[in-house]
Structure formats: structure tokens, C-alpha cells
Coordinates of C-alpha atoms in Angstrom, one line a residue:
X1 CA 182.9 246.3 108.3
X2 CA 185.7 248.8 108.0
X3 CA 189.6 248.6 108.8
X4 CA 189.0 249.8 112.5
X5 CA 186.9 246.5 113.1
X6 CA 189.7 244.5 111.9
X7 CA 192.5 246.4 113.8
X8 CA 190.8 246.2 117.0
X9 CA 190.0 242.5 116.5
X10 CA 193.8 241.9 115.6
X11 CA 195.1 243.5 118.7
X12 CA 192.6 241.8 121.0
X13 CA 193.7 238.4 119.4
X14 CA 197.5 239.4 119.7
X15 CA 197.2 240.3 123.4
X16 CA 194.5 238.0 124.4
X17 CA 192.8 240.8 126.4
X18 CA 190.4 243.6 125.6
X19 CA 192.0 245.7 128.3
X20 CA 195.4 245.3 127.1
X21 CA 194.2 246.0 123.4
X22 CA 192.6 249.3 124.6
X23 CA 195.6 250.3 126.3
X24 CA 197.9 249.6 123.3
X25 CA 195.4 251.4 120.8
X26 CA 194.5 254.1 123.2
X27 CA 190.8 253.3 122.8
X28 CA 188.3 252.7 125.6
X29 CA 187.6 249.1 126.3
X30 CA 184.0 249.5 125.8
X31 CA 184.5 250.9 122.3
X32 CA 186.7 247.9 121.4
X33 CA 184.3 245.4 122.8
X34 CA 181.4 246.9 120.9
X35 CA 183.4 247.0 117.7
X36 CA 184.3 243.2 118.1
X37 CA 180.5 242.5 118.8
X38 CA 179.5 244.3 115.8
X39 CA 181.8 242.3 113.8
X40 CA 180.6 239.1 115.4
X41 CA 176.9 240.3 114.6
X42 CA 177.9 241.1 111.1
X43 CA 179.7 237.7 110.4
X44 CA 177.2 235.7 112.4
X45 CA 180.0 233.7 114.4
X46 CA 181.8 234.1 117.8
X47 CA 185.3 235.2 117.4
X48 CA 186.5 235.0 121.1
X49 CA 185.7 233.0 124.4
X50 CA 186.9 233.9 127.8
X51 CA 189.5 231.6 129.4
X52 CA 190.0 233.0 132.7
X53 CA 191.2 236.5 132.6
X54 CA 192.6 235.9 129.0
X55 CA 190.4 235.7 125.7
X56 CA 191.1 233.2 123.3
X57 CA 190.1 232.8 119.6
X58 CA 187.4 230.4 118.5
X59 CA 187.9 228.3 115.4
X60 CA 186.0 231.0 113.3
X61 CA 188.4 233.6 115.2
X62 CA 191.5 231.7 114.0
X63 CA 190.1 231.7 110.4
X64 CA 189.3 235.4 110.7
X65 CA 192.7 236.3 112.0
X66 CA 194.5 234.8 109.1
X67 CA 192.4 236.9 106.6
X68 CA 192.2 240.0 108.8
X69 CA 196.1 240.1 109.1
X70 CA 196.5 239.9 105.4
X71 CA 193.8 242.6 104.9
X72 CA 195.5 245.1 107.4
X73 CA 198.9 244.5 106.0
X74 CA 197.5 245.3 102.6
X75 CA 195.9 248.4 103.8
X76 CA 199.0 249.4 105.4
X77 CA 200.9 248.8 102.2
X78 CA 198.5 251.0 100.3
X79 CA 198.8 253.8 103.0
X80 CA 202.6 253.7 102.8
X81 CA 202.8 253.7 99.0
X82 CA 200.3 256.6 98.7
X83 CA 202.5 258.8 101.3
X84 CA 205.6 257.9 99.3
X85 CA 203.9 258.9 96.1
X86 CA 203.1 262.3 97.7
X87 CA 206.6 262.6 98.7
X88 CA 205.8 262.8 102.5
X89 CA 209.2 262.6 104.0
X90 CA 207.7 261.9 107.5
X91 CA 207.2 258.6 109.2
X92 CA 207.9 256.3 112.1
X93 CA 210.2 253.3 112.0
X94 CA 210.2 250.4 114.5
X95 CA 213.8 249.0 115.1
X96 CA 214.9 246.1 117.1
X97 CA 218.4 246.4 118.4
X98 CA 220.7 244.0 120.6
X99 CA 221.5 245.8 123.9
X100 CA 225.2 245.4 123.4
X101 CA 225.5 247.2 120.2
X102 CA 222.9 250.0 120.4
X103 CA 224.9 252.5 122.7
X104 CA 228.2 252.0 120.7
X105 CA 227.2 252.1 117.1
X106 CA 223.8 253.6 116.5
X107 CA 223.7 257.0 118.3
X108 CA 225.9 258.4 115.5
X109 CA 223.7 256.7 112.6
X110 CA 220.6 257.9 114.2
X111 CA 222.0 261.5 114.8
X112 CA 223.0 261.9 111.1
X113 CA 219.9 260.4 109.8
X114 CA 217.7 262.9 112.2
X115 CA 219.7 265.8 110.7
X116 CA 218.4 264.8 107.0
X117 CA 214.8 263.7 108.2
X118 CA 213.9 265.6 111.4
X119 CA 210.2 264.6 111.1
X120 CA 210.9 261.0 111.1
X121 CA 210.2 259.3 114.6
X122 CA 211.7 256.1 115.8
X123 CA 210.7 253.3 118.3
X124 CA 213.9 251.5 119.6
X125 CA 213.4 248.2 121.1
X126 CA 216.3 246.3 122.7
X127 CA 216.2 242.7 122.7
X128 CA 218.2 239.6 122.0
X129 CA 218.6 238.6 118.5
X130 CA 216.0 235.9 118.8
X131 CA 213.2 238.2 119.9
X132 CA 214.2 240.8 117.5
X133 CA 213.9 238.3 114.5
X134 CA 210.6 237.2 115.6
X135 CA 209.3 240.9 115.9
X136 CA 210.5 241.5 112.2
X137 CA 208.8 238.2 111.2
X138 CA 205.5 239.1 112.7
X139 CA 205.4 242.6 111.7
X140 CA 205.8 244.3 115.2
X141 CA 209.2 245.6 114.1
X142 CA 210.1 247.1 110.8
X143 CA 213.7 246.5 110.8
X144 CA 215.9 244.4 113.0
X145 CA 219.7 244.2 114.0
X146 CA 220.6 240.5 114.7
X147 CA 223.4 238.2 115.2
X148 CA 223.8 236.4 111.7
X149 CA 222.9 234.2 110.0
X150 CA 219.3 235.1 109.2
X151 CA 216.7 233.0 107.4
X152 CA 217.2 234.0 103.8
X153 CA 213.8 232.6 102.8
X154 CA 212.1 235.4 104.9
X155 CA 214.5 238.3 105.2
X156 CA 216.5 240.5 103.2
X157 CA 219.8 241.2 105.1
X158 CA 223.1 243.0 104.9
X159 CA 226.1 242.6 107.2
X160 CA 227.3 245.7 109.2
X161 CA 230.1 244.3 111.6
X162 CA 232.3 241.1 111.1
X163 CA 234.2 240.4 114.3
X164 CA 235.0 237.5 116.7
X165 CA 234.1 236.6 120.4
X166 CA 236.9 237.3 123.0
X167 CA 237.5 235.5 126.4
X168 CA 237.5 238.1 129.3
X169 CA 239.1 237.0 132.5
X170 CA 240.1 238.6 135.7
X171 CA 243.9 239.9 135.6
X172 CA 244.7 237.2 138.5
X173 CA 243.4 234.4 136.4
X174 CA 246.1 231.7 135.3
X175 CA 245.3 232.4 131.8
X176 CA 245.4 236.1 131.9
X177 CA 248.9 236.4 130.6
X178 CA 248.1 234.2 127.3
X179 CA 247.5 235.9 123.9
X180 CA 245.4 233.0 122.9
X181 CA 243.4 230.4 124.7
X182 CA 242.1 227.1 123.2
X183 CA 238.3 226.7 124.0
X184 CA 238.8 223.1 125.2
X185 CA 241.0 224.7 128.2
X186 CA 238.1 226.3 129.6
X187 CA 236.2 223.0 130.6
X188 CA 236.8 223.7 134.2
X189 CA 235.9 227.2 134.2
X190 CA 232.5 229.0 135.7
X191 CA 230.9 230.9 132.9
X192 CA 229.0 234.1 132.8
X193 CA 226.5 233.7 129.9
X194 CA 224.0 235.8 128.0
X195 CA 220.4 234.8 128.3
X196 CA 218.7 232.1 126.4
X197 CA 216.8 234.8 124.2
X198 CA 220.2 235.8 122.8
X199 CA 221.8 233.8 119.9
X200 CA 225.1 234.1 121.5
X201 CA 223.9 231.8 124.5
X202 CA 223.2 228.8 122.1
X203 CA 226.3 229.6 119.9
X204 CA 228.8 229.7 122.7
X205 CA 227.1 226.5 124.2
X206 CA 227.2 224.7 120.9
X207 CA 231.0 225.8 120.4
X208 CA 232.0 224.4 124.0
X209 CA 230.0 221.3 123.2
X210 CA 232.0 220.9 119.9
X211 CA 235.3 221.5 121.9
X212 CA 234.1 218.4 124.0
X213 CA 232.5 219.9 127.3
X214 CA 229.5 221.5 128.6
X215 CA 230.2 224.8 130.2
X216 CA 229.4 225.4 133.9
X217 CA 227.1 228.5 133.6
X218 CA 226.8 230.2 137.0
X219 CA 225.1 233.4 136.0
X220 CA 223.0 234.5 132.7
X221 CA 222.3 238.0 131.9
X222 CA 220.9 240.4 129.1
X223 CA 223.6 243.0 129.7
X224 CA 227.3 242.9 128.4
X225 CA 228.5 245.3 131.0
X226 CA 227.2 243.1 134.0
X227 CA 229.5 240.1 132.4
X228 CA 232.4 242.3 132.4
X229 CA 231.7 243.5 135.9
X230 CA 231.2 240.1 137.3
X231 CA 234.6 238.9 135.6
X232 CA 236.3 242.0 137.3
X233 CA 235.0 240.7 140.6
X234 CA 236.6 237.5 139.7
X235 CA 233.3 235.6 139.9
X236 CA 233.8 233.7 136.7
X237 CA 234.9 234.2 133.0
X238 CA 232.9 235.6 130.0
X239 CA 233.0 235.8 126.1
X240 CA 232.1 239.1 124.8
X241 CA 232.2 240.7 121.2
X242 CA 235.5 242.3 120.2
X243 CA 233.9 245.7 119.7
X244 CA 232.7 245.5 123.4
X245 CA 236.2 244.3 124.6
X246 CA 237.9 247.5 123.2
X247 CA 236.0 249.6 125.7
X248 CA 236.9 247.5 128.9
X249 CA 239.3 248.8 131.4
X250 CA 242.6 246.5 131.1
X251 CA 243.4 247.1 134.7
X252 CA 240.2 245.2 135.8
X253 CA 240.0 242.6 133.2
X254 CA 242.1 240.9 130.5
X255 CA 241.0 240.1 127.0
X256 CA 242.3 236.9 125.0
X257 CA 241.8 235.5 121.7
X258 CA 240.1 232.2 121.3
X259 CA 240.9 229.3 119.2
X260 CA 239.0 228.1 117.4
X261 CA 237.3 231.7 117.0
X262 CA 233.6 232.3 117.4
X263 CA 232.3 234.8 114.9
X264 CA 230.1 237.5 115.7
X265 CA 228.6 239.1 112.5
X266 CA 225.8 241.5 113.0
X267 CA 223.3 242.3 110.2
X268 CA 220.2 244.4 109.4
X269 CA 217.2 242.4 108.3
X270 CA 213.9 243.2 107.1
X271 CA 211.1 241.0 105.7
X272 CA 211.1 240.3 101.9
X273 CA 207.3 240.1 101.4
X274 CA 206.5 243.3 103.4
X275 CA 206.4 246.9 102.0
X276 CA 208.8 249.2 103.9
X277 CA 207.8 252.9 104.1
X278 CA 210.0 255.6 102.6
X279 CA 211.5 256.6 106.0
X280 CA 212.7 252.8 106.6
X281 CA 214.1 252.6 103.2
X282 CA 216.0 255.8 103.4
X283 CA 217.1 254.6 107.0
X284 CA 218.4 251.3 105.3
X285 CA 220.4 253.3 102.7
X286 CA 221.8 255.6 105.3
X287 CA 222.9 253.0 107.5
X288 CA 224.5 250.8 104.6
X289 CA 226.5 253.8 103.5
X290 CA 227.6 254.7 106.8
X291 CA 229.0 251.2 107.4
X292 CA 230.8 251.2 104.2
X293 CA 232.3 254.6 104.9
X294 CA 233.5 253.2 108.2
X295 CA 235.2 250.4 106.5

């Protein structure tokens, strides 16, 4: 048994498919099947059984998965630490970003970091905060940017943005001329929401419930610009972060403060119990200093 056996086994278990595992690892399916069969023969147990087109782990496979995950992570930690000791300023960083902030904040951060570390590569994954947090927790992402708060038992975190949500209406809306609107006044409105895999979905829903009503949601999306465009067509109202509202066309939509305010605090997270590569730690340091300088 070697680390490749464990790597192939873990990928098949994660994707529940030999075919998908082979595509993910860029290894032929027969090679992966052979490696897993060798592992089963060596251990004397069956690790997978087929369930239609998918494969599922047996009881022995579940036990193997727990132990193999720890071994694979330890091996990765060892590799990263040895690279750091050799001062190899290369690396690959997997970062999860919410779609609404990726384009407006991080290009400058990435650009400056690349000038200092041109050999570091990035994999940027755009998801809502819920999926980003899941990715950092399960190890498929090194670092994530999410809407706070985060689980402080699992993650290190620091805040990069502290703002509030704003109401966005069509210019002809009866409330468009106000400077502030009470959330309870929106009970009869049609809302355009973020999808359920966005923290803002549940947060706005809960705030509306606290104000005494359940919002009438007519559309859900993962894109903030879709929300603003739908509002501009007078199809409903939306709630968007202050930072996003600054870039909206005042001729097409009106931005109004909410009472009570709904906070939108963004933070960077990473696992407390997982080793971070030199490149990832340098990126965190760079991003933190960039935010402080901006403040």
C-alpha cells in the first residue's frame, strides 16, 4: 500500500464513481480500478459495492475512509512543511469566493500578490457562503470568503468588510423617494432573493420574519446583477450589499437604507486544524494588510 492507493480510493469514495475519479485525477479508469482492487486484496475486505451507476462504500470502506483521510492529510502536511523548509515560494491556492464580491475586490488583491509571487497559481471557485464554508471544512478549498459569522470552533477568521444591506427599488416605486424604509413596510412587496445556498437568503428571510411577515419571493438567483436588472424592470424589490449598490445606475434603480439594518460582514476563513502552505499563508498576510491599508 502506498499514498497513491489511498488517493485513488478517497477520490472514488468522494465522487462515488470510478469514471469521475479518473477524470478528476487525470488517470485512466482501469488504473484506478486496479489500484482499488489491489488495496482490497491486501486488506482482505471489499471497500465498494455498485449501486446503479454509482458506487457506495461498504462498512469496511467507511472505516477505511476515515483513516485514509487522516493519512492523506498528514502526508500533504508533511509535503507542504518540507517545501516551506526549502523556501520554495511556489504553490497552488484553492480559494472560494462569493460571486458578488469576487469581481469588485479581489482582482486588485490578486494582481499585487502575483507581482510578488509570480509562480503561485490559483483556483478560484465562486459559490455562496454555505458552499464555500463546506469546501473549507472538507478540505476541497484552502481558504474561503464568506458572510460572517463563522464557526469559531472550526475556523480561523478575520473580517475584511463591514457594511449593511440596502433596499433597491424601481425609480417609480412609492418608496423610492425615502431615505429610510422600515422592513415591516415591505410586507406586501415582491422580493427577488439570493438562492438558498447563500447565507443572505436565510438572513433576509429571518429578518423579515422578525419584522412580522414572510416575504413573497418571486425569483431566486445567484447573481447580484440579475437582481438589480429585475428591479430596474420593475418586477420586484431587492436587498443588496452596500458595496454593490454604489455601482448601480441611479437612473434605473433607487437605493434606500433599511431600519432595522441588516449587517453584511465578509470575512476570510481557514481551518484551525489544517496545515496551510507557505503560499496560502502569504496570501492571507497580504490580503489582511491590503484591507487594513484600505481602512
